[in-house]
Tab-separated table of C-alpha atoms and ligand atoms in Angstrom:
chain	number	residue	atom	x	y	z
A	1	MET	CA	-29.051	-1.641	11.649
A	2	LYS	CA	-27.008	-0.986	9.075
A	3	VAL	CA	-23.658	-1.164	9.252
A	4	ILE	CA	-21.125	1.928	7.633
A	5	THR	CA	-17.595	2.580	7.918
A	6	ARG	CA	-15.246	5.486	6.937
A	7	PHE	CA	-11.680	5.818	5.895
A	8	ALA	CA	-10.777	9.364	6.869
A	9	PRO	CA	-7.025	10.068	5.960
A	10	SER	CA	-5.064	13.114	7.040
A	11	PRO	CA	-3.659	14.293	3.270
A	12	THR	CA	-0.350	14.853	4.485
A	13	GLY	CA	1.176	12.463	2.167
A	14	TYR	CA	0.941	9.810	0.262
A	15	LEU	CA	-1.589	6.224	0.620
A	16	HIS	CA	0.950	3.705	2.966
A	17	VAL	CA	0.466	0.768	3.651
A	18	GLY	CA	-0.437	1.589	6.918
A	19	GLY	CA	-3.798	3.177	6.056
A	20	ALA	CA	-4.461	1.021	2.866
A	21	ARG	CA	-4.837	-2.071	5.899
A	22	THR	CA	-6.936	0.058	7.808
A	23	ALA	CA	-9.151	1.440	5.362
A	24	LEU	CA	-9.069	-2.183	4.135
A	25	PHE	CA	-10.720	-3.426	7.086
A	26	SER	CA	-13.075	-0.419	7.017
A	27	TYR	CA	-13.855	-1.156	3.672
A	28	LEU	CA	-14.441	-5.104	4.144
A	29	TYR	CA	-16.434	-4.677	7.258
A	30	ALA	CA	-19.143	-2.682	5.687
A	31	ARG	CA	-19.088	-5.447	2.792
A	32	HIS	CA	-19.415	-8.220	4.870
A	33	HIS	CA	-21.700	-6.430	6.563
A	34	GLY	CA	-23.944	-5.138	3.397
A	35	GLY	CA	-23.455	-1.713	4.579
A	36	GLN	CA	-21.861	1.126	3.272
A	37	PHE	CA	-17.996	2.821	3.173
A	38	GLU	CA	-17.256	5.750	3.187
A	39	LEU	CA	-14.499	8.133	2.267
A	40	ARG	CA	-13.730	11.180	4.393
A	41	ILE	CA	-10.433	13.353	3.620
A	42	GLU	CA	-9.898	15.190	7.170
A	43	ASP	CA	-7.847	17.933	6.134
A	44	THR	CA	-8.373	20.880	8.084
A	45	ASP	CA	-4.988	21.347	9.117
A	46	THR	CA	-4.172	23.441	6.493
A	47	GLU	CA	-0.810	24.044	6.098
A	48	ARG	CA	0.251	20.328	5.848
A	49	SER	CA	-2.368	18.704	3.656
A	50	THR	CA	-1.969	19.053	-0.030
A	51	GLU	CA	-4.089	18.464	-2.887
A	52	ALA	CA	-1.339	16.199	-4.384
A	53	SER	CA	-1.848	14.034	-1.147
A	54	VAL	CA	-5.604	14.272	-1.722
A	55	ASN	CA	-4.410	12.765	-5.243
A	56	ALA	CA	-2.894	10.112	-4.146
A	57	ILE	CA	-5.394	8.668	-1.565
A	58	PHE	CA	-7.697	8.668	-4.235
A	59	GLU	CA	-4.962	6.934	-6.822
A	60	GLY	CA	-3.964	4.654	-4.194
A	61	MET	CA	-7.994	3.505	-2.782
A	62	GLN	CA	-8.897	3.086	-6.726
A	63	TRP	CA	-6.003	0.832	-7.772
A	64	LEU	CA	-6.532	-1.429	-4.441
A	65	GLY	CA	-10.227	-1.415	-5.514
A	66	LEU	CA	-11.394	0.323	-2.440
A	67	GLU	CA	-14.728	1.823	-3.943
A	68	HIS	CA	-16.320	4.149	-1.488
A	69	ASP	CA	-20.140	4.433	-1.162
A	70	SER	CA	-21.308	8.358	-1.213
A	71	ALA	CA	-19.378	11.375	-2.774
A	72	VAL	CA	-16.094	12.129	-0.463
A	73	LYS	CA	-16.314	14.266	1.971
A	74	PHE	CA	-13.956	17.286	2.947
A	75	GLN	CA	-13.670	18.851	6.216
A	76	SER	CA	-12.419	21.704	4.769
A	77	LYS	CA	-15.804	22.305	3.394
A	78	ASN	CA	-17.918	21.946	6.419
A	79	LEU	CA	-16.064	24.611	8.560
A	80	ALA	CA	-19.828	25.950	9.262
A	81	ARG	CA	-21.195	22.519	10.815
A	82	TYR	CA	-18.418	22.233	13.584
A	83	GLN	CA	-18.328	25.928	14.408
A	84	GLU	CA	-22.025	25.474	14.841
A	85	LYS	CA	-21.299	22.426	17.132
A	86	ILE	CA	-18.859	23.896	18.943
A	87	GLU	CA	-21.132	26.958	19.761
A	88	GLU	CA	-23.641	24.904	20.228
A	89	LEU	CA	-21.400	23.440	23.337
A	90	LEU	CA	-20.455	26.904	24.273
A	91	VAL	CA	-24.265	28.114	25.145
A	92	ALA	CA	-24.626	24.658	27.353
A	93	GLY	CA	-21.566	25.567	29.615
A	94	GLN	CA	-19.636	22.985	28.214
A	95	ALA	CA	-17.081	24.171	26.535
A	96	TYR	CA	-15.280	27.724	27.190
A	97	HIS	CA	-12.571	30.064	25.820
A	98	CYS	CA	-9.411	29.963	26.787
A	99	ASP	CA	-6.700	32.539	26.353
A	100	CYS	CA	-3.888	30.981	28.513
A	101	SER	CA	-0.515	31.626	26.649
A	102	LYS	CA	2.265	29.309	25.185
A	103	GLU	CA	4.087	30.397	27.834
A	104	ARG	CA	2.205	29.985	30.849
A	105	LEU	CA	1.106	26.431	29.719
A	106	ASP	CA	4.669	25.123	28.232
A	107	LYS	CA	5.624	26.458	32.759
A	108	ILE	CA	2.683	24.492	34.055
A	109	ARG	CA	4.066	21.498	31.892
A	110	GLU	CA	7.275	21.923	33.005
A	111	GLN	CA	6.587	22.072	36.529
A	112	GLN	CA	4.075	18.924	36.107
A	113	MET	CA	6.945	17.085	34.542
A	114	LYS	CA	9.434	17.724	37.447
A	115	ASN	CA	6.560	16.848	40.160
A	116	GLY	CA	6.249	13.846	37.783
A	117	GLU	CA	3.262	14.324	37.202
A	118	LYS	CA	1.207	14.017	33.190
A	119	PRO	CA	1.138	16.542	31.997
A	120	ARG	CA	-2.432	18.266	31.366
A	121	TYR	CA	-4.424	21.707	31.819
A	122	ASP	CA	-5.104	23.081	35.122
A	123	GLY	CA	-7.999	24.708	33.708
A	124	LYS	CA	-7.495	27.916	34.621
A	125	CYS	CA	-10.047	29.311	32.277
A	126	ARG	CA	-12.427	26.364	32.847
A	127	GLU	CA	-14.663	28.774	35.267
A	128	LEU	CA	-13.978	32.317	33.872
A	129	GLY	CA	-16.416	32.682	31.375
A	130	LEU	CA	-13.794	34.207	29.303
A	131	ASN	CA	-15.184	35.967	25.937
A	132	LYS	CA	-14.209	35.032	22.135
A	133	THR	CA	-11.137	37.106	21.519
A	134	ASP	CA	-8.397	36.785	18.572
A	135	GLN	CA	-6.489	35.310	20.828
A	136	THR	CA	-8.915	32.607	22.882
A	137	ILE	CA	-9.090	28.711	21.912
A	138	VAL	CA	-11.913	26.911	22.923
A	139	ARG	CA	-11.647	24.093	25.358
A	140	PHE	CA	-13.976	21.167	25.517
A	141	LYS	CA	-15.362	20.760	29.976
A	142	THR	CA	-14.353	16.956	30.347
A	143	PRO	CA	-16.490	16.061	33.418
A	144	LYS	CA	-14.163	15.955	36.383
A	145	SER	CA	-15.607	12.551	37.988
A	146	GLY	CA	-16.548	9.607	36.516
A	147	SER	CA	-15.282	7.351	33.721
A	148	VAL	CA	-15.253	6.420	30.214
A	149	THR	CA	-15.719	2.702	29.032
A	150	PHE	CA	-15.861	1.498	25.827
A	151	THR	CA	-15.638	-2.223	24.500
A	152	ASP	CA	-12.826	-2.227	21.491
A	153	HIS	CA	-13.588	-4.784	18.765
A	154	VAL	CA	-9.613	-5.674	19.178
A	155	ARG	CA	-8.464	-4.766	22.535
A	156	GLY	CA	-11.705	-5.605	24.488
A	157	THR	CA	-13.229	-3.340	27.004
A	158	ILE	CA	-11.336	-0.342	28.285
A	159	THR	CA	-12.300	1.950	31.381
A	160	VAL	CA	-10.655	5.333	31.842
A	161	ALA	CA	-10.842	7.603	34.561
A	162	ASN	CA	-11.939	11.416	33.269
A	163	GLU	CA	-9.689	12.347	36.131
A	164	GLU	CA	-6.953	11.220	33.379
A	165	LEU	CA	-7.925	13.381	30.915
A	166	ASP	CA	-7.469	17.392	30.816
A	167	ASP	CA	-9.636	19.919	29.409
A	168	LEU	CA	-8.483	19.859	25.472
A	169	VAL	CA	-8.751	22.165	22.875
A	170	ILE	CA	-11.109	21.728	20.051
A	171	ALA	CA	-10.854	25.032	18.665
A	172	ARG	CA	-8.111	26.953	17.599
A	173	THR	CA	-7.270	31.044	18.095
A	174	ASP	CA	-8.739	31.189	14.344
A	175	GLY	CA	-11.792	29.261	14.581
A	176	MET	CA	-10.356	26.155	12.763
A	177	PRO	CA	-11.333	22.832	15.001
A	178	THR	CA	-8.927	19.958	16.195
A	179	TYR	CA	-9.396	16.532	15.086
A	180	ASN	CA	-10.485	15.487	18.139
A	181	PHE	CA	-13.595	17.346	17.585
A	182	SER	CA	-14.246	17.699	13.770
A	183	VAL	CA	-14.086	13.644	14.019
A	184	VAL	CA	-16.270	13.322	16.431
A	185	VAL	CA	-18.867	15.536	14.601
A	186	ASP	CA	-18.919	14.217	11.107
A	187	ASP	CA	-18.567	10.229	12.299
A	188	ALA	CA	-21.742	11.031	14.072
A	189	ASP	CA	-22.881	13.476	10.905
A	190	MET	CA	-22.508	10.288	8.779
A	191	GLY	CA	-23.891	7.850	10.800
A	192	ILE	CA	-21.337	5.555	11.121
A	193	THR	CA	-21.637	2.692	13.333
A	194	HIS	CA	-17.982	1.450	13.120
A	195	VAL	CA	-14.645	3.493	13.600
A	196	ILE	CA	-11.566	1.326	12.785
A	197	ARG	CA	-8.793	3.215	12.388
A	198	GLY	CA	-4.935	2.543	14.033
A	199	ASP	CA	-4.423	2.114	17.303
A	200	ASP	CA	-2.639	5.112	17.794
A	201	HIS	CA	-5.736	6.909	18.153
A	202	ILE	CA	-6.797	4.690	20.655
A	203	ASN	CA	-6.134	7.524	23.655
A	204	ASN	CA	-8.190	10.164	21.739
A	205	THR	CA	-11.379	7.758	22.233
A	206	PRO	CA	-12.287	8.246	25.873
A	207	ARG	CA	-11.751	11.624	24.858
A	208	GLN	CA	-14.027	11.595	21.676
A	209	ILE	CA	-17.092	9.996	23.439
A	210	ASN	CA	-16.957	12.402	26.425
A	211	ILE	CA	-17.995	15.109	23.495
A	212	TYR	CA	-20.496	12.565	21.017
A	213	HIS	CA	-22.256	12.847	25.309
A	214	ALA	CA	-21.785	16.138	25.413
A	215	LEU	CA	-23.054	16.493	21.639
A	216	ASN	CA	-26.042	14.162	22.463
A	217	MET	CA	-25.027	12.119	19.789
A	218	PRO	CA	-25.103	8.352	19.259
A	219	VAL	CA	-21.409	6.998	20.120
A	220	PRO	CA	-20.515	4.538	17.555
A	221	GLU	CA	-18.073	1.437	17.928
A	222	PHE	CA	-14.630	1.031	18.046
A	223	ALA	CA	-12.095	-1.213	16.787
A	224	HIS	CA	-8.560	-0.023	16.852
A	225	VAL	CA	-6.205	-2.066	14.907
A	226	PRO	CA	-2.287	-2.400	15.664
A	227	MET	CA	0.550	-1.389	13.828
A	228	ILE	CA	2.606	-2.227	11.382
A	229	LEU	CA	6.401	-3.038	12.032
A	230	GLY	CA	9.390	-3.581	9.453
A	231	ASP	CA	11.296	-6.421	9.706
A	232	ASP	CA	13.156	-5.198	12.525
A	233	GLY	CA	10.500	-4.621	14.744
A	234	ALA	CA	10.327	-1.252	14.700
A	235	ARG	CA	7.179	0.934	13.207
A	236	LEU	CA	6.752	0.435	9.281
A	237	SER	CA	8.836	3.269	7.953
A	238	LYS	CA	10.322	4.506	4.690
A	239	ARG	CA	13.803	2.728	5.910
A	240	HIS	CA	12.086	-0.405	5.486
A	241	GLY	CA	11.262	-0.322	1.498
A	242	ALA	CA	8.697	1.197	-0.023
A	243	VAL	CA	5.965	2.156	2.325
A	244	SER	CA	3.434	3.888	-0.480
A	245	VAL	CA	1.500	1.373	-2.003
A	246	MET	CA	1.673	2.926	-5.248
A	247	GLN	CA	5.640	2.280	-4.683
A	248	TYR	CA	3.518	-1.293	-5.406
A	249	ALA	CA	2.123	-0.200	-8.566
A	250	GLU	CA	5.694	0.609	-9.902
A	251	ASP	CA	7.143	-2.238	-9.126
A	252	GLY	CA	5.176	-4.540	-10.826
A	253	TYR	CA	2.488	-5.276	-7.630
A	254	LEU	CA	-0.722	-6.599	-8.615
A	255	PRO	CA	-2.870	-4.822	-6.770
A	256	GLU	CA	-5.453	-7.619	-5.661
A	257	ALA	CA	-2.462	-8.908	-4.686
A	258	VAL	CA	-1.494	-6.495	-2.364
A	259	LEU	CA	-5.090	-6.237	-0.955
A	260	ASN	CA	-4.216	-10.155	-0.485
A	261	TYR	CA	-1.014	-9.520	1.552
A	262	LEU	CA	-3.176	-6.100	3.647
A	263	VAL	CA	-5.790	-8.372	4.575
A	264	ARG	CA	-3.023	-11.506	6.353
A	265	LEU	CA	-1.356	-8.452	8.285
A	266	GLY	CA	-3.085	-8.394	11.248
A	267	TRP	CA	-5.866	-10.462	10.344
A	268	SER	CA	-6.303	-14.215	9.764
A	269	HIS	CA	-8.900	-16.870	8.816
A	270	GLY	CA	-6.928	-20.456	9.807
A	271	ASP	CA	-4.009	-21.138	8.051
A	272	GLN	CA	-5.512	-19.747	4.524
A	273	GLU	CA	-3.279	-17.260	2.932
A	274	LEU	CA	-4.934	-16.547	-0.488
A	275	PHE	CA	-8.261	-14.730	-0.711
A	276	SER	CA	-10.440	-13.273	-3.360
A	277	LYS	CA	-11.871	-10.091	-2.547
A	278	VAL	CA	-14.684	-12.197	-2.641
A	279	GLU	CA	-13.572	-14.304	-0.308
A	280	MET	CA	-12.213	-11.712	2.179
A	281	ILE	CA	-15.850	-10.004	2.276
A	282	GLU	CA	-17.052	-13.146	3.403
A	283	LEU	CA	-15.234	-14.032	6.110
A	284	PHE	CA	-13.734	-10.474	7.307
A	285	ASP	CA	-14.878	-10.237	11.012
A	286	LEU	CA	-12.937	-7.879	13.227
A	287	SER	CA	-13.340	-11.520	15.405
A	288	GLY	CA	-10.065	-12.442	12.994
A	289	VAL	CA	-8.158	-9.163	13.923
A	290	ASN	CA	-4.960	-9.516	15.972
A	291	ARG	CA	-4.034	-7.779	18.563
A	292	ALA	CA	-0.669	-7.938	18.413
A	293	PRO	CA	1.090	-5.784	15.671
A	294	SER	CA	2.172	-7.366	12.408
A	295	ALA	CA	5.186	-7.338	10.674
A	296	PHE	CA	5.725	-6.502	7.082
A	297	ASN	CA	7.062	-9.446	5.328
A	298	THR	CA	8.464	-8.611	1.418
A	299	GLU	CA	9.791	-12.315	0.600
A	300	LYS	CA	5.254	-13.543	1.504
A	301	LEU	CA	4.406	-10.223	-0.714
A	302	ASN	CA	6.716	-11.093	-3.600
A	303	TRP	CA	5.475	-14.726	-2.622
A	304	ILE	CA	1.429	-13.943	-2.909
A	305	ASN	CA	2.017	-12.239	-6.331
A	306	GLN	CA	3.684	-14.492	-7.519
A	307	GLN	CA	0.952	-16.529	-7.064
A	308	TYR	CA	-1.810	-13.908	-8.524
A	309	LEU	CA	0.435	-13.538	-11.696
A	310	GLN	CA	0.798	-17.245	-12.537
A	311	GLN	CA	-3.181	-16.843	-12.559
A	312	ALA	CA	-3.758	-13.572	-14.434
A	313	ASP	CA	-5.504	-13.216	-17.778
A	314	SER	CA	-2.448	-13.116	-20.401
A	315	LEU	CA	-4.364	-10.057	-21.921
A	316	ARG	CA	-3.619	-8.494	-19.000
A	317	LEU	CA	-0.186	-9.318	-17.835
A	318	VAL	CA	0.240	-8.488	-21.905
A	319	GLY	CA	-0.414	-5.130	-21.613
A	320	LEU	CA	0.808	-4.513	-17.379
A	321	VAL	CA	4.019	-5.779	-19.328
A	322	GLU	CA	4.192	-3.376	-21.918
A	323	ARG	CA	3.189	-0.418	-19.957
A	324	ARG	CA	6.325	-1.273	-18.253
A	325	LEU	CA	8.335	-1.909	-21.580
A	326	GLN	CA	7.023	1.226	-22.387
A	327	HIS	CA	8.362	2.621	-19.040
A	328	LEU	CA	11.704	1.704	-20.170
A	329	GLY	CA	11.878	3.072	-23.084
A	330	VAL	CA	11.461	0.108	-25.171
A	331	ASN	CA	9.230	1.069	-28.553
A	332	LEU	CA	6.184	-0.524	-28.873
A	333	PRO	CA	5.574	-2.377	-30.913
A	334	THR	CA	8.108	-4.305	-31.937
A	335	THR	CA	8.088	-7.608	-33.934
A	336	VAL	CA	8.536	-9.812	-30.349
A	337	ASN	CA	5.308	-11.147	-29.496
A	338	THR	CA	4.787	-9.630	-25.761
A	339	ALA	CA	2.512	-12.281	-25.307
A	340	ALA	CA	4.949	-15.340	-25.874
A	341	VAL	CA	7.501	-13.171	-23.332
A	342	VAL	CA	4.451	-13.340	-20.976
A	343	GLU	CA	4.252	-17.462	-21.126
A	344	LEU	CA	7.971	-17.387	-20.982
A	345	PHE	CA	8.387	-15.896	-17.788
A	346	LYS	CA	4.941	-15.932	-15.876
A	347	ASP	CA	5.928	-18.726	-14.058
A	348	ARG	CA	9.381	-17.639	-12.973
A	349	ALA	CA	9.091	-13.991	-12.415
A	350	GLN	CA	7.203	-12.713	-9.047
A	351	THR	CA	6.310	-9.447	-10.011
A	352	ILE	CA	6.014	-7.346	-13.746
A	353	ASN	CA	8.747	-5.257	-13.288
A	354	GLU	CA	10.644	-8.361	-12.763
A	355	LEU	CA	9.359	-10.192	-15.471
A	356	VAL	CA	10.256	-7.419	-17.966
A	357	ASP	CA	13.977	-7.607	-16.711
A	358	MET	CA	14.125	-11.675	-17.752
A	359	GLY	CA	12.552	-10.665	-20.987
A	360	LEU	CA	14.233	-7.357	-21.500
A	361	PHE	CA	16.915	-8.834	-24.288
A	362	LEU	CA	14.693	-9.435	-26.698
A	363	TYR	CA	13.045	-6.573	-27.551
A	364	GLN	CA	16.572	-4.252	-27.463
A	365	PRO	CA	20.094	-5.144	-28.634
A	366	LEU	CA	22.293	-7.517	-26.365
A	367	ASN	CA	24.782	-4.908	-24.896
A	368	GLY	CA	27.664	-7.684	-24.500
A	369	TYR	CA	27.791	-11.026	-22.959
A	370	ASP	CA	28.209	-12.387	-19.401
A	371	ASP	CA	31.411	-12.685	-18.629
A	372	LYS	CA	31.539	-15.551	-16.953
A	373	ALA	CA	28.940	-17.185	-19.979
A	374	GLU	CA	31.579	-16.036	-22.242
A	375	ALA	CA	34.374	-18.126	-20.889
A	376	LYS	CA	32.608	-20.721	-20.900
A	377	ALA	CA	30.632	-21.072	-23.580
A	378	PHE	CA	32.497	-18.990	-26.834
A	379	LYS	CA	35.482	-21.545	-26.119
A	380	GLU	CA	36.938	-22.341	-30.450
A	381	SER	CA	34.463	-25.331	-30.369
A	382	ALA	CA	31.310	-22.588	-30.605
A	383	ILE	CA	32.798	-21.349	-34.069
A	384	GLU	CA	31.356	-25.287	-35.383
A	385	ALA	CA	28.235	-25.079	-33.799
A	386	LEU	CA	27.020	-21.228	-34.255
A	387	GLN	CA	27.853	-22.318	-38.108
A	388	ALA	CA	25.673	-25.167	-37.710
A	389	VAL	CA	23.295	-23.763	-36.036
A	390	ILE	CA	23.003	-20.392	-38.184
A	391	ALA	CA	22.940	-23.105	-41.562
A	392	ALA	CA	20.235	-24.877	-40.441
A	393	CYS	CA	18.323	-21.822	-39.625
A	394	GLN	CA	18.878	-20.364	-42.693
A	395	ALA	CA	17.253	-23.244	-44.307
A	396	VAL	CA	14.176	-23.330	-42.336
A	397	ALA	CA	10.478	-22.103	-44.638
A	398	ASP	CA	7.923	-21.590	-41.865
A	399	TRP	CA	9.690	-20.727	-39.082
A	400	ALA	CA	6.289	-20.374	-37.657
A	401	GLN	CA	5.699	-24.483	-37.695
A	402	ALA	CA	9.170	-25.213	-37.920
A	403	ASP	CA	10.366	-27.461	-34.352
A	404	LEU	CA	13.097	-25.596	-33.548
A	405	HIS	CA	14.040	-27.968	-30.261
A	406	GLN	CA	14.676	-30.813	-33.217
A	407	LEU	CA	16.238	-28.637	-35.717
A	408	ILE	CA	19.032	-28.232	-32.566
A	409	ALA	CA	19.146	-31.513	-31.232
A	410	ASP	CA	19.876	-31.878	-35.344
A	411	VAL	CA	22.657	-30.017	-34.710
A	412	VAL	CA	23.758	-31.690	-32.138
A	413	ALA	CA	23.646	-35.013	-33.252
A	414	ASP	CA	25.124	-33.884	-36.748
A	415	LEU	CA	27.700	-33.096	-34.968
A	416	GLY	CA	28.391	-35.772	-32.664
A	417	VAL	CA	29.062	-33.935	-29.584
A	418	GLY	CA	27.205	-33.163	-25.926
A	419	PHE	CA	23.625	-31.336	-25.935
A	420	GLY	CA	25.837	-28.105	-23.600
A	421	LYS	CA	28.423	-28.150	-27.062
A	422	VAL	CA	25.734	-26.556	-29.053
A	423	GLY	CA	23.089	-25.432	-26.110
A	424	MET	CA	25.124	-22.925	-24.028
A	425	PRO	CA	27.271	-21.345	-26.860
A	426	VAL	CA	23.402	-20.599	-28.957
A	427	ARG	CA	22.012	-19.366	-25.367
A	428	LEU	CA	24.851	-17.270	-24.563
A	429	ALA	CA	24.266	-15.600	-28.708
A	430	LEU	CA	20.500	-15.343	-28.107
A	431	SER	CA	20.258	-13.847	-24.984
A	432	GLY	CA	23.872	-12.659	-23.871
A	433	GLN	CA	23.456	-14.713	-20.984
A	434	ALA	CA	23.820	-18.244	-19.482
A	435	GLN	CA	20.717	-19.179	-17.827
A	436	GLY	CA	17.152	-18.917	-19.145
A	437	PRO	CA	14.521	-19.970	-21.339
A	438	ALA	CA	15.040	-23.181	-23.928
A	439	ASN	CA	16.761	-22.578	-26.906
A	440	ASP	CA	14.119	-22.892	-29.419
A	441	ALA	CA	11.848	-21.080	-26.799
A	442	ILE	CA	13.576	-18.275	-27.592
A	443	MET	CA	14.208	-18.391	-30.991
A	444	GLN	CA	10.442	-18.534	-31.914
A	445	VAL	CA	9.901	-14.954	-30.219
A	446	LEU	CA	13.392	-13.493	-31.817
A	447	GLY	CA	11.562	-14.560	-35.480
A	448	GLN	CA	14.301	-16.671	-37.496
A	449	SER	CA	15.975	-12.469	-38.818
A	450	GLU	CA	16.190	-11.649	-35.391
A	451	SER	CA	17.555	-15.313	-33.951
A	452	ILE	CA	19.770	-15.834	-37.424
A	453	ASN	CA	21.384	-12.133	-36.645
A	454	ARG	CA	22.055	-12.890	-33.324
A	455	LEU	CA	23.712	-16.267	-34.033
A	456	GLN	CA	26.560	-14.638	-36.679
A	457	ALA	CA	26.713	-11.099	-34.186
A	458	ALA	CA	28.363	-14.302	-31.693
A	459	LEU	CA	30.485	-16.406	-34.655
A	460	ASP	CA	31.791	-12.839	-35.598
A	461	HIS	CA	32.451	-11.965	-32.168
A	462	VAL	CA	33.788	-15.623	-31.351
A	463	ASN	CA	35.741	-15.657	-34.821
A	464	ASN	CA	37.448	-12.432	-33.864
A	465	LYS	CA	38.427	-13.913	-30.581
A	466	PHE	CA	40.167	-16.955	-32.319
A	467	ALA	CA	41.950	-15.135	-34.766
B	501	LIG	N1	-7.467	11.649	10.154
B	501	LIG	C1	-6.832	10.870	11.119
B	501	LIG	C2	-5.424	10.125	10.435
B	501	LIG	O1	-5.489	10.564	9.572
B	501	LIG	C3	-8.155	9.672	11.054
B	501	LIG	C4	-8.203	8.753	12.331
B	501	LIG	C5	-9.292	7.794	13.065
B	501	LIG	O2	-9.757	7.059	11.764
B	501	LIG	O3	-10.373	8.713	14.098
B	501	LIG	O4	-5.150	9.895	11.718
């Protein structure tokens, strides 16, 4: 049997972390078994579905590299098929028209709540044989007795008595199918063998299984994956930070790192943390999916991203860094060699954005000096040090070949001072900060004239201070 899985988002927002994780598990399960992975857009709720979010879902899936095998299916383009199947159930006496008003339904619900009963439809129209009007909905005739049993790949065997389930609505007054109906028709028509989805749908599954039986369609296997929590134990939401997958792209994360982080959210393989996509496909199975909810941990995501940054192809990083620089308003190209900037910072930064923040001073004129560092580094003795370094820089004939580390060491030796007496003012002059890469590395990237310009500006600044 060929495994076919799907991701079936409702396009009512961006692709969020939880959805992406569900999509990833479905994708990996299909790939692991040499099967197919499909994408279906569940857009029958015309009020809440938007084209922008359809595009956001495509964009997120593409960024993560979760490619699907067939053309995308849109439920809104499949309405005739649902109507045909609803008709079939009506003819077979497995569904019926219902004209109960909202007021009546509210009233019985209220009464049931008062009696401590589970709110449910009381079946008033079930045997009335009403005809369709523009006021009627269609309800499914849930069997009155018996039970539904299924073995969930994550949760184990689940049995629900049919008595617990009422006659659910399968078509609204305008004929639009409800989620529980269209999902069954599509999963069956698409030959889905394994439905992998969030466990917020687990209560729908017994209802859906009854519909499969009524339609004489094969019931797929199910795996309900636990939800994702924020670090405070509450369901992951916007207030925990970024939850849209594309926000991570914008924040400077690498897609393979996000994918690696997502696979570990609720799945494990021993204590291994880093998985290439090929490895994920090789090792993923539903038996490794945890039953307990997993908590989102930004620190861990950052750590994983850092591991991938360090191994990433330099040319690719240059492209990402330049895109971010442009986003921040830096006009490229500049005289700064971005490949050298990447080399300088890629072992320190956890994200592309952080790397760019660290290196931005190389591309933009300094806007002042760090106050604390200035008090320490720009003392009167800095005048002599800066003058000496400027003179040494001016004497260099071939900057690219020059040993700039030695150049500074020679100044230190000539002046007969400690290394910091030269190193500190030079670093502050070049970068505006007290911390950062080695001075010779900064000077190499800035080039001869910009290095001298910055040293000279600092010298003027210090001279002014002590004039
Ligand atoms: N459209 C549903 C959702 O986004 C899909 C649920 C399912 O996978 O069956 O929650």
